[in-house]
Short mmCIF file of C-alpha atoms in Angstrom, two decimals:
data_model
loop_
_atom_site.label_atom_id
_atom_site.label_comp_id
_atom_site.label_asym_id
_atom_site.label_seq_id
_atom_site.Cartn_x
_atom_site.Cartn_y
_atom_site.Cartn_z
CA MET A 1 -12.61 -5.35 -41.10
CA GLU A 2 -9.04 -6.61 -40.08
CA LEU A 3 -7.34 -4.44 -37.06
CA ALA A 4 -4.26 -2.47 -38.57
CA VAL A 5 -1.53 -2.41 -36.04
CA SER A 6 1.83 -1.00 -36.44
CA LEU A 7 4.45 -3.34 -34.58
CA MET A 8 7.40 -1.23 -34.95
CA ASN A 9 6.47 2.51 -34.73
CA ASP A 10 4.75 3.50 -31.16
CA ASP A 11 4.31 6.85 -32.57
CA MET A 12 1.77 5.77 -34.97
CA GLU A 13 -0.35 4.24 -32.26
CA PHE A 14 0.43 6.53 -29.32
CA GLY A 15 1.41 9.84 -30.99
CA GLN A 16 -0.53 12.10 -28.70
CA LEU A 17 1.78 11.11 -25.74
CA GLY A 18 4.43 13.31 -27.23
CA GLY A 19 2.70 16.37 -25.22
CA PHE A 20 2.83 14.84 -22.04
CA THR A 21 4.07 12.05 -19.82
CA TYR A 22 1.41 9.35 -18.90
CA LEU A 23 2.14 7.84 -15.60
CA ASP A 24 -1.78 6.92 -15.01
CA MET A 25 -2.49 3.88 -16.83
CA ALA A 26 -3.72 1.78 -13.79
CA ALA A 27 -6.25 4.80 -13.41
CA LEU A 28 -7.47 5.81 -16.90
CA GLY A 29 -5.85 3.75 -19.66
CA ILE A 30 -5.27 5.16 -23.05
CA ALA A 31 -6.23 3.37 -26.21
CA PRO A 32 -3.91 3.21 -29.33
CA ALA A 33 -4.90 5.15 -32.53
CA SER A 34 -6.18 2.01 -34.50
CA VAL A 35 -8.47 1.20 -31.80
CA ARG A 36 -9.85 4.66 -31.23
CA GLU A 37 -10.74 4.84 -35.01
CA ARG A 38 -12.45 1.66 -35.01
CA VAL A 39 -14.73 2.40 -32.07
CA GLN A 40 -15.30 6.12 -33.40
CA ALA A 41 -16.19 4.77 -36.82
CA GLN A 42 -18.93 2.43 -34.85
CA LEU A 43 -20.34 5.02 -32.99
CA ALA A 44 -20.52 7.33 -36.01
CA GLU A 45 -22.60 4.41 -37.65
CA TYR A 46 -24.85 4.19 -34.91
CA MET A 47 -25.65 7.89 -34.72
CA LEU A 48 -26.15 8.24 -38.39
CA TYR A 49 -27.86 4.98 -39.27
CA GLY A 50 -28.95 2.93 -36.34
CA THR A 51 -27.75 -0.43 -34.85
CA CYS A 52 -27.87 -2.51 -38.03
CA ALA A 53 -25.94 -0.46 -40.54
CA ARG A 54 -23.35 -2.98 -41.05
CA ASP A 55 -23.33 -6.54 -40.00
CA GLU A 56 -20.19 -6.33 -37.97
CA TYR A 57 -21.92 -3.61 -35.87
CA ARG A 58 -25.11 -5.49 -35.18
CA PRO A 59 -25.73 -5.96 -31.25
CA ASP A 60 -25.48 -9.65 -31.40
CA GLU A 61 -22.26 -9.68 -33.46
CA ILE A 62 -20.57 -7.19 -31.14
CA ILE A 63 -21.45 -9.48 -28.25
CA ARG A 64 -20.13 -12.61 -30.05
CA ARG A 65 -16.98 -10.71 -30.86
CA ALA A 66 -16.35 -9.22 -27.53
CA ASN A 67 -16.82 -12.58 -25.82
CA ALA A 68 -14.48 -14.53 -28.12
CA SER A 69 -11.84 -11.77 -28.12
CA VAL A 70 -11.76 -11.71 -24.15
CA ARG A 71 -11.78 -15.59 -24.09
CA ASP A 72 -8.66 -15.53 -26.48
CA LEU A 73 -6.66 -12.86 -24.30
CA LEU A 74 -7.51 -14.75 -20.94
CA GLY A 75 -6.61 -18.27 -22.63
CA ALA A 76 -9.06 -19.97 -20.17
CA PRO A 77 -9.28 -23.58 -21.44
CA ALA A 78 -12.72 -24.39 -19.55
CA GLY A 79 -15.44 -22.48 -17.95
CA TYR A 80 -17.37 -19.59 -19.51
CA THR A 81 -15.97 -16.08 -20.44
CA PHE A 82 -18.23 -12.95 -21.31
CA VAL A 83 -18.37 -9.39 -21.23
CA GLY A 84 -20.20 -7.75 -18.17
CA SER A 85 -20.78 -3.86 -17.31
CA THR A 86 -18.32 -3.51 -14.46
CA ALA A 87 -16.23 -5.78 -12.38
CA THR A 88 -18.40 -5.30 -9.36
CA ALA A 89 -21.62 -5.66 -10.77
CA VAL A 90 -20.58 -9.24 -12.43
CA SER A 91 -19.39 -10.41 -9.07
CA ASP A 92 -22.45 -9.07 -7.17
CA ALA A 93 -24.65 -10.66 -9.97
CA VAL A 94 -23.08 -14.07 -9.67
CA LEU A 95 -23.05 -14.12 -5.93
CA GLN A 96 -26.68 -13.16 -5.81
CA ALA A 97 -27.55 -16.12 -8.22
CA MET A 98 -25.81 -18.72 -6.06
CA PRO A 99 -27.83 -21.36 -3.99
CA SER A 100 -28.50 -20.07 -0.42
CA GLY A 101 -25.90 -21.58 2.39
CA ARG A 102 -24.12 -20.70 5.33
CA GLY A 103 -20.41 -20.07 5.99
CA SER A 104 -18.14 -17.03 6.41
CA VAL A 105 -17.19 -14.42 3.91
CA VAL A 106 -13.62 -13.46 3.87
CA CYS A 107 -11.85 -10.33 2.37
CA CYS A 108 -9.11 -8.12 3.63
CA THR A 109 -9.99 -4.85 5.11
CA ASP A 110 -7.30 -3.09 3.03
CA ASP A 111 -8.38 -4.39 -0.25
CA TYR A 112 -10.08 -2.16 -2.94
CA PRO A 113 -13.12 -0.25 -1.19
CA GLY A 114 -15.59 -1.52 -3.76
CA LEU A 115 -14.83 -5.10 -3.10
CA VAL A 116 -14.98 -4.79 0.54
CA THR A 117 -18.24 -3.11 0.11
CA LEU A 118 -19.28 -6.11 -2.14
CA ALA A 119 -18.23 -8.52 0.59
CA ARG A 120 -20.05 -6.69 3.37
CA ARG A 121 -23.10 -6.39 1.11
CA TYR A 122 -23.10 -10.10 0.37
CA ALA A 123 -22.64 -11.37 4.00
CA ALA A 124 -25.41 -9.03 5.23
CA ARG A 125 -27.83 -10.25 2.35
CA THR A 126 -27.32 -13.88 2.92
CA GLY A 127 -26.71 -13.64 6.75
CA ARG A 128 -23.25 -15.07 6.54
CA GLU A 129 -20.38 -14.04 8.97
CA LEU A 130 -18.21 -11.36 7.67
CA ARG A 131 -14.31 -11.69 8.34
CA LEU A 132 -12.64 -8.65 7.40
CA VAL A 133 -8.78 -9.34 7.57
CA PRO A 134 -6.90 -6.46 9.37
CA GLY A 135 -3.25 -5.51 8.72
CA GLU A 136 -1.37 -6.86 6.00
CA TRP A 137 -2.84 -7.44 2.40
CA ASN A 138 -1.48 -10.91 1.33
CA ALA A 139 -2.26 -14.56 1.08
CA ARG A 140 -0.69 -15.51 4.43
CA ALA A 141 -3.04 -13.09 6.41
CA LEU A 142 -6.30 -14.11 4.43
CA LEU A 143 -5.55 -18.10 5.14
CA THR A 144 -5.59 -17.39 8.74
CA PHE A 145 -9.22 -16.33 8.38
CA ILE A 146 -10.17 -19.23 6.03
CA ASP A 147 -11.33 -22.62 7.45
CA GLU A 148 -13.99 -25.44 6.55
CA GLY A 149 -16.80 -22.99 7.25
CA THR A 150 -15.78 -20.50 4.73
CA SER A 151 -18.04 -19.76 1.79
CA VAL A 152 -16.62 -17.01 -0.17
CA VAL A 153 -13.13 -15.61 -0.32
CA LEU A 154 -12.69 -12.21 -2.20
CA THR A 155 -9.29 -10.63 -3.29
CA SER A 156 -7.89 -8.33 -5.81
CA HIS A 157 -5.10 -9.78 -7.73
CA VAL A 158 -2.89 -6.44 -7.63
CA HIS A 159 -3.45 -4.30 -4.67
CA TRP A 160 -4.85 -0.70 -5.76
CA ILE A 161 -2.30 1.51 -3.72
CA THR A 162 0.94 -0.58 -3.19
CA GLY A 163 0.98 -2.59 -6.46
CA ALA A 164 1.74 -5.81 -4.52
CA VAL A 165 0.54 -9.19 -6.05
CA MET A 166 -1.50 -11.55 -4.31
CA ASP A 167 -0.36 -15.01 -4.20
CA LEU A 168 -3.19 -16.73 -5.94
CA ALA A 169 -1.40 -20.20 -6.11
CA ALA A 170 -1.64 -20.33 -2.06
CA LEU A 171 -5.34 -19.51 -2.00
CA SER A 172 -5.99 -21.81 -5.02
CA ALA A 173 -4.61 -24.76 -3.09
CA ALA A 174 -6.88 -23.76 -0.12
CA ARG A 175 -9.93 -23.44 -2.27
CA ARG A 176 -9.00 -27.12 -3.61
CA ALA A 177 -8.82 -28.21 0.06
CA LEU A 178 -11.82 -26.40 1.51
CA GLY A 179 -13.98 -25.86 -1.45
CA PHE A 180 -14.97 -22.32 -1.00
CA THR A 181 -16.12 -19.90 -3.89
CA PHE A 182 -13.02 -17.78 -4.99
CA VAL A 183 -13.51 -14.46 -6.44
CA VAL A 184 -10.66 -12.41 -7.77
CA ASP A 185 -10.80 -9.04 -9.26
CA ALA A 186 -7.86 -8.42 -11.67
CA SER A 187 -8.74 -4.84 -12.50
CA GLN A 188 -5.45 -3.52 -11.41
CA ALA A 189 -3.58 -6.33 -12.82
CA MET A 190 -4.81 -7.42 -16.38
CA PRO A 191 -2.92 -8.01 -18.67
CA ILE A 192 0.40 -6.79 -16.87
CA VAL A 193 -0.11 -9.45 -14.18
CA PRO A 194 -1.99 -12.39 -15.84
CA ALA A 195 -3.67 -15.06 -13.75
CA GLY A 196 -2.06 -17.65 -15.67
CA ALA A 197 -2.75 -21.18 -14.83
CA GLU A 198 -4.39 -20.07 -11.55
CA ILE A 199 -7.54 -19.01 -13.55
CA GLU A 200 -8.83 -22.63 -13.55
CA GLU A 201 -9.02 -22.38 -9.83
CA ILE A 202 -10.84 -19.23 -9.74
CA ASP A 203 -14.75 -19.37 -9.83
CA ILE A 204 -15.31 -15.59 -10.50
CA PHE A 205 -12.62 -13.79 -12.10
CA VAL A 206 -13.43 -10.24 -13.24
CA SER A 207 -11.41 -7.03 -14.56
CA VAL A 208 -12.75 -3.65 -15.75
CA ALA A 209 -12.08 -3.02 -19.44
CA HIS A 210 -10.32 0.37 -18.92
CA LYS A 211 -7.10 0.89 -16.88
CA TRP A 212 -4.38 -1.38 -18.23
CA LEU A 213 -6.79 -3.00 -20.66
CA CYS A 214 -7.38 0.44 -22.35
CA GLY A 215 -10.99 -0.28 -23.30
CA ALA A 216 -13.83 2.14 -22.44
CA PRO A 217 -15.77 2.31 -19.19
CA GLY A 218 -18.97 0.12 -19.04
CA ALA A 219 -17.38 -3.17 -19.96
CA ALA A 220 -15.59 -5.60 -17.95
CA ILE A 221 -13.87 -9.16 -18.49
CA ALA A 222 -15.58 -11.91 -16.60
CA HIS A 223 -14.74 -15.61 -16.59
CA LEU A 224 -16.86 -18.22 -14.61
CA SER A 225 -15.26 -21.65 -13.58
CA PRO A 226 -17.10 -25.07 -14.38
CA ARG A 227 -17.84 -25.27 -10.79
CA ILE A 228 -19.71 -22.16 -10.30
CA ILE A 229 -21.60 -22.66 -13.59
CA ALA A 230 -22.79 -25.89 -12.04
CA GLN A 231 -23.96 -24.21 -9.23
CA LEU A 232 -25.81 -21.36 -11.13
CA ASN A 233 -27.52 -23.91 -13.15
CA LYS A 234 -29.22 -25.20 -10.14
CA THR A 235 -31.31 -21.64 -9.79
CA LEU A 236 -30.79 -20.28 -13.43
CA ASP A 237 -31.84 -21.24 -16.85
CA ASP A 238 -29.05 -22.89 -19.07
CA ASP A 239 -28.27 -19.71 -20.46
CA LEU A 240 -27.28 -18.27 -17.20
CA TRP A 241 -29.84 -15.37 -17.51
CA PRO A 242 -29.84 -12.64 -15.99
CA VAL A 243 -26.09 -13.03 -15.11
CA VAL A 244 -25.09 -13.23 -18.66
CA PRO A 245 -25.22 -10.83 -20.35
CA SER A 246 -25.20 -8.03 -17.87
CA ASN A 247 -24.17 -5.23 -20.33
CA GLN A 248 -25.80 -3.70 -23.21
CA SER A 249 -23.28 -0.91 -23.96
CA TYR A 250 -22.42 -2.09 -27.47
CA THR A 251 -19.85 0.68 -27.96
CA SER A 252 -17.76 -0.25 -24.68
CA MET A 253 -18.09 -3.95 -25.62
CA LEU A 254 -16.62 -3.02 -29.08
CA ALA A 255 -13.85 -1.10 -27.69
CA LEU A 256 -12.97 -4.00 -25.41
CA ALA A 257 -12.98 -6.51 -28.20
CA VAL A 258 -10.98 -4.44 -30.56
CA MET A 259 -8.39 -3.66 -27.65
CA SER A 260 -8.29 -7.36 -26.83
CA GLU A 261 -7.47 -8.22 -30.53
CA TRP A 262 -4.86 -5.35 -30.52
CA PHE A 263 -3.14 -6.82 -27.50
CA MET A 264 -3.06 -10.23 -29.19
CA VAL A 265 -1.53 -8.70 -32.40
CA TYR A 266 0.96 -6.38 -30.58
CA GLY A 267 1.93 -9.00 -28.38
CA PRO A 268 0.75 -9.41 -24.63
CA GLU A 269 4.22 -10.16 -23.47
CA ARG A 270 5.79 -7.39 -25.27
CA VAL A 271 3.56 -4.98 -23.45
CA ARG A 272 4.04 -6.84 -20.15
CA GLU A 273 7.66 -6.77 -20.42
CA ARG A 274 7.97 -3.16 -21.30
CA THR A 275 5.49 -2.03 -18.67
CA LEU A 276 7.33 -3.99 -15.82
CA ALA A 277 10.71 -2.66 -16.79
CA ALA A 278 9.09 1.10 -16.76
CA ALA A 279 7.68 0.64 -13.46
CA SER A 280 11.22 -0.73 -12.19
CA THR A 281 12.82 2.35 -13.74
CA VAL A 282 10.29 4.41 -11.65
CA ARG A 283 11.09 2.74 -8.48
CA GLU A 284 14.89 3.06 -8.98
CA LEU A 285 15.01 6.67 -10.22
CA ALA A 286 12.42 7.55 -7.50
CA LEU A 287 14.73 6.01 -4.80
CA GLN A 288 17.70 7.89 -6.16
CA GLN A 289 15.51 11.07 -5.81
CA GLY A 290 15.02 10.64 -2.15
CA TRP A 291 11.59 9.41 -2.39
CA THR A 292 10.00 6.88 -0.17
CA LEU A 293 7.97 3.92 -1.47
CA VAL A 294 4.37 3.00 -0.12
CA SER A 295 5.19 -1.01 -0.13
CA GLY A 296 3.21 -4.07 0.03
CA SER A 297 4.02 -6.71 2.15
CA ASP A 298 5.23 -8.99 -0.68
CA ASP A 299 7.42 -6.62 -2.46
CA PHE A 300 9.31 -9.57 -4.29
CA GLN A 301 6.27 -9.69 -6.37
CA GLN A 302 6.07 -6.48 -8.58
CA SER A 303 3.39 -5.31 -10.80
CA GLY A 304 3.09 -2.01 -13.06
CA ILE A 305 2.06 0.16 -10.10
CA VAL A 306 4.59 2.15 -7.97
CA THR A 307 3.35 4.47 -5.25
CA LEU A 308 5.45 7.16 -3.53
CA SER A 309 4.91 8.16 -0.12
CA PHE A 310 3.29 11.82 0.10
CA PRO A 311 0.71 13.53 2.52
CA GLN A 312 -2.65 12.50 1.81
CA ALA A 313 -4.18 15.97 2.42
CA GLN A 314 -1.90 17.53 -0.43
CA ALA A 315 -1.91 14.57 -2.82
CA SER A 316 -4.96 15.47 -4.94
CA GLN A 317 -3.95 19.05 -5.15
CA PHE A 318 -0.11 18.16 -6.21
CA VAL A 319 -1.62 15.66 -8.77
CA GLN A 320 -3.59 18.42 -10.37
CA HIS A 321 -0.69 20.77 -10.25
CA MET A 322 1.51 18.12 -12.08
CA ARG A 323 -1.14 17.95 -15.05
CA THR A 324 -0.49 21.65 -15.66
CA ARG A 325 3.10 20.41 -15.99
CA GLY A 326 2.23 17.65 -18.55
CA ILE A 327 2.76 14.83 -16.13
CA TYR A 328 -0.31 12.52 -15.54
CA LEU A 329 -0.53 10.46 -12.27
CA SER A 330 -2.84 9.72 -9.42
CA ALA A 331 -3.36 10.30 -5.76
CA ARG A 332 -4.06 6.99 -3.76
CA GLY A 333 -4.24 7.20 -0.03
CA GLU A 334 -1.21 8.38 1.46
CA GLY A 335 0.86 8.40 -1.86
CA LEU A 336 1.15 9.38 -5.34
CA ARG A 337 0.54 6.23 -7.61
CA LEU A 338 2.47 6.03 -10.77
CA SER A 339 1.78 3.41 -13.51
CA PRO A 340 3.79 4.23 -16.59
CA HIS A 341 2.77 3.60 -19.82
CA PHE A 342 4.95 0.81 -21.61
CA THR A 343 6.08 3.22 -24.38
CA LEU A 344 7.94 5.46 -21.70
CA SER A 345 11.75 5.59 -22.28
CA HIS A 346 14.15 5.66 -19.33
CA GLU A 347 14.94 9.17 -20.21
CA ALA A 348 11.18 10.31 -20.12
CA ILE A 349 10.85 8.56 -16.81
CA GLY A 350 13.80 10.32 -15.32
CA ARG A 351 12.77 13.66 -16.41
CA ALA A 352 9.33 13.16 -15.00
CA ILE A 353 10.57 12.05 -11.76
CA GLY A 354 13.03 14.85 -11.63
CA THR A 355 9.95 17.30 -12.18
CA LEU A 356 7.94 15.55 -9.47
CA SER A 357 11.01 15.90 -6.92
CA THR A 358 11.44 19.63 -7.81
CA ALA A 359 7.91 20.44 -7.67
CA ALA A 360 7.26 18.69 -4.45
CA ARG A 361 10.35 20.89 -2.95
CA GLU A 362 8.87 24.22 -4.58
CA LEU A 363 5.69 23.49 -2.96
CA GLN A 364 7.00 22.46 0.31
CA PHE A 365 5.39 19.14 0.28
#
């Protein structure tokens, strides 16, 4: 069945957004109507008739379709692309399956907590030296802790609070020179900040399916480089089991597949350009209203995430208050994280920032 996508009328795909201002894409994601309809139909078939009611809903066909759709979305020319359960689970499974050895494990202390925990766990399990990079989150800081003895480097592509973008090219050059295993979690990036040509240099590339990809929890994109596959083949069968597949949530896999196909029809560049423009408007109008931004160290590289400085003790309470006013955003550290839906107009963003500012003053935050 072909996916019907309205290229001209966003109201047909995101009509429910008329009731509230969605500034929470990087946390929750929201699927368009044509994707929701397909996933709901598949789930209804399962509940009524079981897993083989239609050929297109057979488990093996859903897995095939999901893998093919994310491969098209990533555009990776080599290696292996598949759908796993979560970004952390995929990375952990691949690292566990790698041949044993020595060397340091490098990750920024300020990276996403789940990624830092993965680095700690892998180092402890293998007896490798853990090097957590303090201070700034950027490639320059990471490179000072990477040397000939480094075994694994883990980083997010986009910082989960600041929205800063990691310089993957600099780390890719170091990987070519030093030969470490390069792990990138793109959960805060895909598809707004694509890896591009650098994906060929990344050994383990992962992203959750919700957030910007607007799929469903319980599925994640994974891409393995030919280098890591060659290493895995030393310890696993040719089909890379049990690393692949690591997910049997067929509804989540279908949601990711259909959403990936939606992006390809609607236009990834169209979504990307409009999202970055909306984020730029958020920054501009927030500064005009007197907000201070929580900035990354590489501010010239912007993503779809903007975070406004705000007392951490009150941030969650303020976010809940704003939801009663029809504005959805996130509390992240000492800030309010805004990641605008790409359909938001300049006027809608202006009203939202004005409402945030007025509420902060009224509540004396």
